[in-house]
């Protein structure tokens, strides 16, 4: 495994819609390496999610995982060619960051629960209902596949803060658990 460079806002790949991963590519060793590298890169960066465009690859693929205690923990998940379907419910605001937009945090409204349909890293389809923090991560990562960044989803930029000031003045202001970037 190897760490990949995480591209930052301003790189065009973050603004381009990603292409579906072809079935033929999914069987290749290069694809397995990409998935492994993304997982390692996410963990090394202390992130809770990473989408392929963030490592310069325009494919519809993301990984996520959040350490935690007990029910807080979100196990490692790989989503290839995902489709998200929001469940009914009022949007919930919470803090987000992004590995491609370092050291900024902002309040972002998201659907409280979504249905995630995707392929796993071996091409096997799965479907899960995810809610809360996991639903937030899935929506954030899925946005990356459409060239959308969390800043685009903020209804107001007034909460936007540098990480240091966020820790000092704002943490906990919205109950925020999403301390770690996605
Ligand atoms: Ni992100």
Short mmCIF file of N, CA and C and ligand atoms in Angstrom, two decimals:
data_model
loop_
_atom_site.label_atom_id
_atom_site.label_comp_id
_atom_site.label_asym_id
_atom_site.label_seq_id
_atom_site.Cartn_x
_atom_site.Cartn_y
_atom_site.Cartn_z
N UNK A 1 0.84 -1.20 0.00
CA UNK A 1 0.00 0.00 0.00
C UNK A 1 0.87 1.24 0.00
N UNK A 2 0.29 2.31 -0.45
CA UNK A 2 1.05 3.55 -0.53
C UNK A 2 0.11 4.72 -0.28
N UNK A 3 0.67 5.76 0.26
CA UNK A 3 -0.12 6.97 0.44
C UNK A 3 -0.25 7.70 -0.89
N UNK A 4 -1.43 8.23 -1.15
CA UNK A 4 -1.65 9.05 -2.34
C UNK A 4 -1.71 10.51 -1.92
N UNK A 5 -1.36 11.36 -2.85
CA UNK A 5 -1.45 12.80 -2.57
C UNK A 5 -2.93 13.22 -2.59
N UNK A 6 -3.35 13.94 -1.57
CA UNK A 6 -4.72 14.46 -1.52
C UNK A 6 -4.74 15.83 -2.20
N UNK A 7 -5.53 15.93 -3.26
CA UNK A 7 -5.58 17.21 -3.97
C UNK A 7 -6.49 18.18 -3.22
N UNK A 8 -6.20 19.45 -3.37
CA UNK A 8 -6.93 20.47 -2.63
C UNK A 8 -7.83 21.30 -3.56
N UNK A 9 -8.78 21.98 -2.91
CA UNK A 9 -9.72 22.84 -3.62
C UNK A 9 -8.96 23.75 -4.58
N UNK A 10 -9.42 23.80 -5.81
CA UNK A 10 -8.73 24.52 -6.86
C UNK A 10 -8.28 23.55 -7.94
N UNK A 11 -8.03 22.30 -7.54
CA UNK A 11 -7.72 21.27 -8.54
C UNK A 11 -9.00 20.93 -9.30
N UNK A 12 -8.95 20.98 -10.63
CA UNK A 12 -10.19 20.77 -11.41
C UNK A 12 -10.86 19.42 -11.17
N UNK A 13 -10.09 18.40 -10.78
CA UNK A 13 -10.70 17.07 -10.60
C UNK A 13 -11.78 17.10 -9.52
N UNK A 14 -11.66 18.05 -8.58
CA UNK A 14 -12.66 18.16 -7.50
C UNK A 14 -13.96 18.79 -7.98
N UNK A 15 -13.94 19.36 -9.18
CA UNK A 15 -15.13 20.03 -9.70
C UNK A 15 -15.74 19.31 -10.89
N UNK A 16 -15.14 18.18 -11.27
CA UNK A 16 -15.64 17.44 -12.43
C UNK A 16 -16.48 16.26 -11.96
N UNK A 17 -17.63 16.00 -12.60
CA UNK A 17 -18.38 14.79 -12.27
C UNK A 17 -17.52 13.56 -12.54
N UNK A 18 -17.50 12.62 -11.61
CA UNK A 18 -16.70 11.41 -11.77
C UNK A 18 -17.45 10.39 -12.63
N UNK A 19 -16.69 9.50 -13.25
CA UNK A 19 -17.24 8.46 -14.12
C UNK A 19 -17.47 7.18 -13.32
N UNK A 20 -18.50 6.39 -13.69
CA UNK A 20 -18.65 5.08 -13.05
C UNK A 20 -17.39 4.24 -13.23
N UNK A 21 -17.09 3.44 -12.22
CA UNK A 21 -15.97 2.51 -12.34
C UNK A 21 -16.42 1.36 -13.26
N UNK A 22 -15.69 1.12 -14.36
CA UNK A 22 -16.09 0.03 -15.25
C UNK A 22 -15.90 -1.33 -14.57
N UNK A 23 -16.79 -2.27 -14.89
CA UNK A 23 -16.71 -3.61 -14.29
C UNK A 23 -15.35 -4.24 -14.54
N UNK A 24 -14.80 -4.02 -15.73
CA UNK A 24 -13.50 -4.62 -16.06
C UNK A 24 -12.41 -4.07 -15.15
N UNK A 25 -12.47 -2.79 -14.86
CA UNK A 25 -11.45 -2.17 -14.01
C UNK A 25 -11.51 -2.72 -12.59
N UNK A 26 -12.73 -3.07 -12.14
CA UNK A 26 -12.89 -3.54 -10.76
C UNK A 26 -12.17 -4.85 -10.50
N UNK A 27 -11.90 -5.58 -11.56
CA UNK A 27 -11.23 -6.88 -11.38
C UNK A 27 -9.71 -6.75 -11.46
N UNK A 28 -9.22 -5.55 -11.68
CA UNK A 28 -7.78 -5.38 -11.91
C UNK A 28 -7.04 -5.17 -10.60
N UNK A 29 -5.79 -5.60 -10.56
CA UNK A 29 -4.96 -5.35 -9.37
C UNK A 29 -4.80 -3.86 -9.10
N UNK A 30 -4.81 -3.06 -10.15
CA UNK A 30 -4.64 -1.61 -9.97
C UNK A 30 -5.81 -1.04 -9.17
N UNK A 31 -7.02 -1.58 -9.39
CA UNK A 31 -8.19 -1.10 -8.65
C UNK A 31 -8.07 -1.49 -7.17
N UNK A 32 -7.66 -2.73 -6.93
CA UNK A 32 -7.48 -3.18 -5.54
C UNK A 32 -6.44 -2.30 -4.84
N UNK A 33 -5.39 -1.96 -5.57
CA UNK A 33 -4.36 -1.08 -4.99
C UNK A 33 -4.92 0.29 -4.69
N UNK A 34 -5.72 0.82 -5.62
CA UNK A 34 -6.31 2.14 -5.41
C UNK A 34 -7.16 2.15 -4.13
N UNK A 35 -8.00 1.12 -3.97
CA UNK A 35 -8.86 1.06 -2.78
C UNK A 35 -8.00 0.99 -1.51
N UNK A 36 -7.00 0.11 -1.53
CA UNK A 36 -6.10 0.00 -0.36
C UNK A 36 -5.40 1.33 -0.08
N UNK A 37 -4.93 1.97 -1.13
CA UNK A 37 -4.23 3.24 -0.95
C UNK A 37 -5.15 4.33 -0.39
N UNK A 38 -6.40 4.33 -0.87
CA UNK A 38 -7.34 5.34 -0.37
C UNK A 38 -7.61 5.12 1.12
N UNK A 39 -7.75 3.86 1.51
CA UNK A 39 -8.00 3.56 2.93
C UNK A 39 -6.81 4.01 3.77
N UNK A 40 -5.61 3.69 3.30
CA UNK A 40 -4.41 4.07 4.05
C UNK A 40 -4.25 5.60 4.10
N UNK A 41 -4.54 6.24 2.98
CA UNK A 41 -4.41 7.70 2.91
C UNK A 41 -5.41 8.38 3.84
N UNK A 42 -6.65 7.86 3.86
CA UNK A 42 -7.68 8.41 4.76
C UNK A 42 -7.24 8.28 6.22
N UNK A 43 -6.74 7.10 6.58
CA UNK A 43 -6.36 6.86 7.98
C UNK A 43 -5.16 7.73 8.36
N UNK A 44 -4.19 7.81 7.46
CA UNK A 44 -2.99 8.60 7.73
C UNK A 44 -3.35 10.07 7.94
N UNK A 45 -4.34 10.55 7.18
CA UNK A 45 -4.75 11.95 7.27
C UNK A 45 -5.72 12.19 8.43
N UNK A 46 -6.05 11.12 9.18
CA UNK A 46 -7.00 11.21 10.28
C UNK A 46 -8.37 11.69 9.80
N UNK A 47 -8.73 11.25 8.59
CA UNK A 47 -10.04 11.59 8.04
C UNK A 47 -11.03 10.48 8.30
N UNK A 48 -12.31 10.78 8.08
CA UNK A 48 -13.36 9.76 8.25
C UNK A 48 -13.95 9.33 6.91
N UNK A 49 -13.45 9.92 5.82
CA UNK A 49 -13.92 9.53 4.51
C UNK A 49 -13.00 10.08 3.44
N UNK A 50 -13.00 9.43 2.30
CA UNK A 50 -12.16 9.91 1.19
C UNK A 50 -12.78 9.42 -0.12
N UNK A 51 -12.92 10.34 -1.06
CA UNK A 51 -13.48 9.99 -2.36
C UNK A 51 -12.36 9.98 -3.40
N UNK A 52 -12.52 9.14 -4.43
CA UNK A 52 -11.46 8.97 -5.43
C UNK A 52 -11.01 10.29 -6.06
N UNK A 53 -11.93 11.22 -6.37
CA UNK A 53 -11.44 12.49 -6.95
C UNK A 53 -10.45 13.22 -6.03
N UNK A 54 -10.54 12.96 -4.72
CA UNK A 54 -9.61 13.63 -3.80
C UNK A 54 -8.18 13.10 -3.93
N UNK A 55 -8.02 11.95 -4.57
CA UNK A 55 -6.66 11.49 -4.87
C UNK A 55 -6.42 11.57 -6.38
N UNK A 56 -7.21 12.41 -7.05
CA UNK A 56 -6.96 12.70 -8.45
C UNK A 56 -7.53 11.71 -9.43
N UNK A 57 -8.41 10.82 -8.94
CA UNK A 57 -8.99 9.78 -9.80
C UNK A 57 -10.48 10.07 -10.01
N UNK A 58 -10.87 10.28 -11.24
CA UNK A 58 -12.25 10.67 -11.54
C UNK A 58 -13.19 9.49 -11.65
N UNK A 59 -13.23 8.66 -10.63
CA UNK A 59 -14.12 7.50 -10.57
C UNK A 59 -15.11 7.63 -9.42
N UNK A 60 -16.26 6.98 -9.60
CA UNK A 60 -17.30 7.04 -8.57
C UNK A 60 -17.00 5.98 -7.51
N UNK A 61 -16.26 6.38 -6.53
CA UNK A 61 -15.75 5.47 -5.50
C UNK A 61 -15.41 6.28 -4.27
N UNK A 62 -15.87 5.84 -3.09
CA UNK A 62 -15.38 6.44 -1.86
C UNK A 62 -15.26 5.40 -0.77
N UNK A 63 -14.48 5.76 0.24
CA UNK A 63 -14.30 4.91 1.42
C UNK A 63 -14.63 5.76 2.64
N UNK A 64 -15.09 5.12 3.70
CA UNK A 64 -15.23 5.86 4.96
C UNK A 64 -15.10 4.92 6.14
N UNK A 65 -14.80 5.51 7.27
CA UNK A 65 -14.58 4.74 8.50
C UNK A 65 -14.40 5.75 9.62
N UNK A 66 -15.00 5.48 10.75
CA UNK A 66 -14.80 6.37 11.89
C UNK A 66 -14.56 5.52 13.13
N UNK A 67 -13.43 5.75 13.74
CA UNK A 67 -13.18 5.10 15.02
C UNK A 67 -14.17 5.66 16.04
N UNK A 68 -14.42 4.92 17.06
CA UNK A 68 -15.34 5.42 18.07
C UNK A 68 -15.48 4.36 19.13
N UNK A 69 -16.28 4.67 20.10
CA UNK A 69 -16.47 3.72 21.18
C UNK A 69 -17.86 3.12 21.04
N UNK A 70 -17.91 1.81 20.95
CA UNK A 70 -19.18 1.11 20.90
C UNK A 70 -20.00 1.49 19.70
N UNK A 71 -21.21 1.99 19.95
CA UNK A 71 -22.15 2.25 18.87
C UNK A 71 -21.74 3.46 18.04
N UNK A 72 -20.78 4.26 18.53
CA UNK A 72 -20.29 5.42 17.78
C UNK A 72 -19.45 5.02 16.58
N UNK A 73 -18.83 3.85 16.68
CA UNK A 73 -17.87 3.46 15.66
C UNK A 73 -18.58 3.16 14.34
N UNK A 74 -17.96 3.58 13.25
CA UNK A 74 -18.48 3.29 11.92
C UNK A 74 -17.44 2.42 11.23
N UNK A 75 -17.78 1.16 10.95
CA UNK A 75 -16.79 0.26 10.35
C UNK A 75 -16.42 0.70 8.94
N UNK A 76 -15.27 0.24 8.51
CA UNK A 76 -14.79 0.57 7.17
C UNK A 76 -15.80 0.15 6.11
N UNK A 77 -16.09 1.08 5.21
CA UNK A 77 -16.98 0.75 4.11
C UNK A 77 -16.40 1.28 2.81
N UNK A 78 -16.53 0.49 1.76
CA UNK A 78 -16.10 0.88 0.42
C UNK A 78 -17.35 0.97 -0.44
N UNK A 79 -17.55 2.09 -1.12
CA UNK A 79 -18.74 2.27 -1.96
C UNK A 79 -18.28 2.57 -3.39
N UNK A 80 -18.60 1.63 -4.29
CA UNK A 80 -18.27 1.77 -5.70
C UNK A 80 -19.56 2.03 -6.46
N UNK A 81 -19.53 3.03 -7.34
CA UNK A 81 -20.71 3.42 -8.12
C UNK A 81 -21.95 3.55 -7.24
N UNK A 82 -21.85 4.33 -6.17
CA UNK A 82 -22.96 4.42 -5.21
C UNK A 82 -24.13 5.25 -5.72
N UNK A 83 -25.29 4.92 -5.20
CA UNK A 83 -26.49 5.75 -5.40
C UNK A 83 -27.07 6.02 -4.02
N UNK A 84 -27.31 7.29 -3.73
CA UNK A 84 -27.88 7.67 -2.44
C UNK A 84 -29.32 8.11 -2.64
N UNK A 85 -30.18 7.61 -1.78
CA UNK A 85 -31.57 8.02 -1.83
C UNK A 85 -31.96 8.53 -0.45
N UNK A 86 -32.24 9.83 -0.35
CA UNK A 86 -32.59 10.38 0.97
C UNK A 86 -33.92 9.83 1.46
N UNK A 87 -34.01 9.62 2.76
CA UNK A 87 -35.29 9.27 3.37
C UNK A 87 -35.96 10.56 3.83
N UNK A 88 -37.26 10.54 3.96
CA UNK A 88 -37.95 11.75 4.39
C UNK A 88 -37.45 12.19 5.77
N UNK A 89 -37.39 13.48 5.96
CA UNK A 89 -36.94 14.01 7.25
C UNK A 89 -36.33 15.37 7.06
N UNK A 90 -36.47 16.22 8.07
CA UNK A 90 -35.92 17.57 7.97
C UNK A 90 -34.41 17.52 7.99
N UNK A 91 -33.77 18.40 7.20
CA UNK A 91 -32.31 18.45 7.20
C UNK A 91 -31.77 18.78 8.59
N UNK A 92 -30.59 18.22 8.87
CA UNK A 92 -29.92 18.42 10.15
C UNK A 92 -28.59 19.12 9.89
N UNK A 93 -28.31 20.18 10.65
CA UNK A 93 -27.04 20.89 10.48
C UNK A 93 -26.00 20.34 11.45
N UNK A 94 -24.79 20.17 10.95
CA UNK A 94 -23.68 19.82 11.84
C UNK A 94 -22.38 20.24 11.15
N UNK A 95 -21.30 20.18 11.92
CA UNK A 95 -20.02 20.64 11.40
C UNK A 95 -19.41 19.65 10.44
N UNK A 96 -18.81 20.19 9.40
CA UNK A 96 -18.03 19.35 8.48
C UNK A 96 -16.71 20.04 8.16
N UNK A 97 -15.77 19.19 7.79
CA UNK A 97 -14.52 19.64 7.22
C UNK A 97 -14.23 18.77 6.02
N UNK A 98 -13.12 19.01 5.37
CA UNK A 98 -12.79 18.22 4.18
C UNK A 98 -11.28 18.18 4.02
N UNK A 99 -10.76 16.99 3.74
CA UNK A 99 -9.31 16.85 3.57
C UNK A 99 -8.81 17.68 2.40
N UNK A 100 -9.69 18.03 1.47
CA UNK A 100 -9.29 18.84 0.32
C UNK A 100 -9.45 20.34 0.59
N UNK A 101 -9.98 20.67 1.77
CA UNK A 101 -10.14 22.08 2.18
C UNK A 101 -9.60 22.16 3.61
N UNK A 102 -8.29 22.04 3.77
CA UNK A 102 -7.74 21.83 5.11
C UNK A 102 -8.05 22.98 6.07
N UNK A 103 -8.27 22.60 7.32
CA UNK A 103 -8.33 23.55 8.43
C UNK A 103 -9.51 24.50 8.38
N UNK A 104 -10.57 24.12 7.68
CA UNK A 104 -11.81 24.90 7.74
C UNK A 104 -12.92 24.00 8.23
N UNK A 105 -13.85 24.60 8.97
CA UNK A 105 -15.04 23.89 9.42
C UNK A 105 -16.25 24.78 9.15
N UNK A 106 -17.37 24.13 8.83
CA UNK A 106 -18.58 24.90 8.61
C UNK A 106 -19.80 24.03 8.87
N UNK A 107 -20.92 24.68 9.15
CA UNK A 107 -22.17 23.97 9.40
C UNK A 107 -22.85 23.67 8.07
N UNK A 108 -23.20 22.40 7.90
CA UNK A 108 -23.77 21.94 6.63
C UNK A 108 -25.06 21.17 6.92
N UNK A 109 -26.16 21.53 6.26
CA UNK A 109 -27.39 20.74 6.42
C UNK A 109 -27.32 19.47 5.56
N UNK A 110 -27.74 18.38 6.15
CA UNK A 110 -27.77 17.09 5.42
C UNK A 110 -29.05 16.34 5.76
N UNK A 111 -29.41 15.41 4.88
CA UNK A 111 -30.53 14.52 5.19
C UNK A 111 -30.17 13.66 6.40
N UNK A 112 -31.12 13.46 7.31
CA UNK A 112 -30.81 12.68 8.52
C UNK A 112 -30.56 11.20 8.24
N UNK A 113 -31.14 10.69 7.17
CA UNK A 113 -30.95 9.27 6.85
C UNK A 113 -31.01 9.09 5.33
N UNK A 114 -30.21 8.19 4.84
CA UNK A 114 -30.22 7.90 3.40
C UNK A 114 -30.09 6.40 3.19
N UNK A 115 -30.56 5.98 2.03
CA UNK A 115 -30.36 4.60 1.62
C UNK A 115 -29.17 4.58 0.67
N UNK A 116 -28.18 3.80 1.00
CA UNK A 116 -26.95 3.71 0.20
C UNK A 116 -26.94 2.40 -0.55
N UNK A 117 -26.96 2.51 -1.88
CA UNK A 117 -26.81 1.33 -2.73
C UNK A 117 -25.49 1.46 -3.47
N UNK A 118 -24.67 0.43 -3.41
CA UNK A 118 -23.35 0.50 -4.03
C UNK A 118 -22.82 -0.91 -4.24
N UNK A 119 -21.65 -0.98 -4.85
CA UNK A 119 -20.92 -2.23 -4.95
C UNK A 119 -19.79 -2.18 -3.94
N UNK A 120 -19.45 -3.33 -3.38
CA UNK A 120 -18.28 -3.36 -2.51
C UNK A 120 -17.02 -3.49 -3.39
N UNK A 121 -15.88 -3.62 -2.78
CA UNK A 121 -14.64 -3.60 -3.55
C UNK A 121 -14.49 -4.82 -4.47
N UNK A 122 -15.30 -5.84 -4.22
CA UNK A 122 -15.26 -7.03 -5.07
C UNK A 122 -16.36 -7.02 -6.12
N UNK A 123 -17.14 -5.94 -6.16
CA UNK A 123 -18.19 -5.84 -7.17
C UNK A 123 -19.52 -6.40 -6.72
N UNK A 124 -19.62 -6.77 -5.44
CA UNK A 124 -20.87 -7.31 -4.91
C UNK A 124 -21.78 -6.16 -4.49
N UNK A 125 -23.03 -6.17 -4.97
CA UNK A 125 -23.95 -5.10 -4.59
C UNK A 125 -24.39 -5.21 -3.13
N UNK A 126 -24.58 -4.08 -2.49
CA UNK A 126 -25.18 -4.07 -1.16
C UNK A 126 -26.06 -2.84 -1.04
N UNK A 127 -26.91 -2.88 -0.04
CA UNK A 127 -27.81 -1.77 0.23
C UNK A 127 -27.90 -1.61 1.73
N UNK A 128 -27.76 -0.38 2.20
CA UNK A 128 -27.81 -0.11 3.63
C UNK A 128 -28.57 1.17 3.88
N UNK A 129 -29.30 1.19 4.96
CA UNK A 129 -29.87 2.44 5.43
C UNK A 129 -28.88 3.01 6.44
N UNK A 130 -28.44 4.23 6.22
CA UNK A 130 -27.49 4.82 7.16
C UNK A 130 -28.09 6.12 7.69
N UNK A 131 -27.74 6.44 8.92
CA UNK A 131 -28.32 7.65 9.53
C UNK A 131 -27.26 8.36 10.33
N UNK A 132 -27.63 9.57 10.79
CA UNK A 132 -26.76 10.32 11.67
C UNK A 132 -25.43 10.66 11.01
N UNK A 133 -24.35 10.46 11.79
CA UNK A 133 -23.02 10.83 11.31
C UNK A 133 -22.63 10.05 10.06
N UNK A 134 -23.02 8.77 10.03
CA UNK A 134 -22.68 7.96 8.85
C UNK A 134 -23.39 8.49 7.61
N UNK A 135 -24.64 8.90 7.77
CA UNK A 135 -25.39 9.46 6.65
C UNK A 135 -24.73 10.76 6.17
N UNK A 136 -24.23 11.54 7.13
CA UNK A 136 -23.54 12.78 6.79
C UNK A 136 -22.28 12.49 5.97
N UNK A 137 -21.50 11.53 6.44
CA UNK A 137 -20.27 11.18 5.72
C UNK A 137 -20.60 10.70 4.31
N UNK A 138 -21.59 9.82 4.20
CA UNK A 138 -21.94 9.26 2.90
C UNK A 138 -22.37 10.38 1.94
N UNK A 139 -23.13 11.34 2.44
CA UNK A 139 -23.58 12.44 1.58
C UNK A 139 -22.41 13.34 1.18
N UNK A 140 -21.52 13.60 2.13
CA UNK A 140 -20.34 14.42 1.83
C UNK A 140 -19.48 13.75 0.76
N UNK A 141 -19.22 12.45 0.93
CA UNK A 141 -18.36 11.74 -0.03
C UNK A 141 -19.05 11.61 -1.38
N UNK A 142 -20.36 11.32 -1.36
CA UNK A 142 -21.07 11.19 -2.62
C UNK A 142 -21.06 12.51 -3.40
N UNK A 143 -21.13 13.62 -2.67
CA UNK A 143 -21.04 14.93 -3.32
C UNK A 143 -19.73 15.08 -4.09
N UNK A 144 -18.65 14.55 -3.52
CA UNK A 144 -17.35 14.65 -4.21
C UNK A 144 -17.42 14.02 -5.60
N UNK A 145 -18.27 13.00 -5.76
CA UNK A 145 -18.36 12.31 -7.05
C UNK A 145 -19.10 13.16 -8.08
N UNK A 146 -19.79 14.19 -7.60
CA UNK A 146 -20.51 15.10 -8.50
C UNK A 146 -19.83 16.47 -8.58
N UNK A 147 -18.62 16.55 -8.06
CA UNK A 147 -17.89 17.83 -8.12
C UNK A 147 -18.41 18.86 -7.14
N UNK A 148 -19.08 18.41 -6.09
CA UNK A 148 -19.68 19.31 -5.11
C UNK A 148 -18.88 19.26 -3.81
N UNK A 149 -18.57 20.43 -3.25
CA UNK A 149 -17.83 20.52 -1.99
C UNK A 149 -18.74 21.01 -0.88
N UNK A 150 -18.34 20.76 0.38
CA UNK A 150 -19.26 21.08 1.47
C UNK A 150 -19.59 22.57 1.54
N UNK A 151 -18.66 23.39 1.05
CA UNK A 151 -18.93 24.84 1.05
C UNK A 151 -20.16 25.15 0.20
N UNK A 152 -20.34 24.40 -0.88
CA UNK A 152 -21.51 24.61 -1.77
C UNK A 152 -22.82 24.30 -1.05
N UNK A 153 -22.76 23.45 -0.05
CA UNK A 153 -23.97 23.00 0.65
C UNK A 153 -24.33 23.87 1.84
N UNK A 154 -23.41 24.76 2.24
CA UNK A 154 -23.70 25.62 3.38
C UNK A 154 -24.78 26.64 2.99
N UNK A 155 -25.76 26.80 3.86
CA UNK A 155 -26.82 27.76 3.55
C UNK A 155 -26.38 29.18 3.88
N UNK A 156 -25.35 29.29 4.73
CA UNK A 156 -24.76 30.58 5.04
C UNK A 156 -23.29 30.33 5.35
N UNK A 157 -22.45 31.28 5.00
CA UNK A 157 -21.02 31.13 5.28
C UNK A 157 -20.65 31.68 6.65
N UNK A 158 -21.64 32.11 7.43
CA UNK A 158 -21.33 32.77 8.70
C UNK A 158 -20.70 31.84 9.73
N UNK A 159 -20.93 30.54 9.58
CA UNK A 159 -20.32 29.61 10.55
C UNK A 159 -18.92 29.17 10.13
N UNK A 160 -18.50 29.53 8.91
CA UNK A 160 -17.21 29.07 8.41
C UNK A 160 -16.09 29.55 9.32
N UNK A 161 -15.21 28.63 9.72
CA UNK A 161 -14.19 28.98 10.71
C UNK A 161 -12.91 28.21 10.44
N UNK A 162 -11.80 28.82 10.77
CA UNK A 162 -10.54 28.09 10.78
C UNK A 162 -10.54 27.12 11.95
N UNK A 163 -9.84 26.01 11.77
CA UNK A 163 -9.86 24.93 12.76
C UNK A 163 -9.47 25.42 14.16
N UNK A 164 -8.43 26.23 14.22
CA UNK A 164 -7.96 26.68 15.53
C UNK A 164 -9.02 27.50 16.25
N UNK A 165 -9.64 28.42 15.53
CA UNK A 165 -10.70 29.24 16.12
C UNK A 165 -11.94 28.39 16.41
N UNK A 166 -12.21 27.42 15.55
CA UNK A 166 -13.35 26.53 15.76
C UNK A 166 -13.20 25.78 17.08
N UNK A 167 -11.99 25.25 17.32
CA UNK A 167 -11.73 24.57 18.59
C UNK A 167 -11.91 25.53 19.75
N UNK A 168 -11.46 26.75 19.55
CA UNK A 168 -11.44 27.70 20.65
C UNK A 168 -12.84 28.23 20.97
N UNK A 169 -13.63 28.50 19.95
CA UNK A 169 -14.89 29.22 20.16
C UNK A 169 -16.15 28.43 19.84
N UNK A 170 -16.06 27.46 18.97
CA UNK A 170 -17.29 26.94 18.36
C UNK A 170 -17.58 25.48 18.64
N UNK A 171 -16.57 24.71 19.02
CA UNK A 171 -16.79 23.28 19.15
C UNK A 171 -17.91 23.02 20.16
N UNK A 172 -18.80 22.15 19.76
CA UNK A 172 -19.93 21.87 20.64
C UNK A 172 -21.11 22.78 20.41
N UNK A 173 -20.91 23.83 19.60
CA UNK A 173 -22.00 24.79 19.40
C UNK A 173 -23.20 24.15 18.71
N UNK A 174 -22.95 23.09 17.93
CA UNK A 174 -24.08 22.40 17.31
C UNK A 174 -24.01 20.91 17.64
N UNK A 175 -23.43 20.64 18.77
CA UNK A 175 -23.34 19.25 19.21
C UNK A 175 -22.31 18.45 18.45
N UNK A 176 -21.57 19.14 17.60
CA UNK A 176 -20.74 18.55 16.55
C UNK A 176 -19.87 17.36 16.93
N UNK A 177 -20.08 16.32 16.16
CA UNK A 177 -19.19 15.19 16.28
C UNK A 177 -18.22 15.17 15.10
N UNK A 178 -18.60 15.84 14.02
CA UNK A 178 -17.82 15.76 12.78
C UNK A 178 -16.56 16.60 12.87
N UNK A 179 -15.75 16.30 13.89
CA UNK A 179 -14.51 17.05 14.07
C UNK A 179 -13.51 16.71 12.98
N UNK A 180 -13.63 15.48 12.51
CA UNK A 180 -12.60 15.03 11.58
C UNK A 180 -13.02 15.27 10.15
N UNK A 181 -12.05 15.58 9.33
CA UNK A 181 -12.38 15.96 7.95
C UNK A 181 -12.76 14.77 7.08
N UNK A 182 -13.46 15.08 6.05
CA UNK A 182 -13.96 14.07 5.13
C UNK A 182 -13.44 14.38 3.74
NI1 LIG B 1 -14.33 16.05 1.53
#
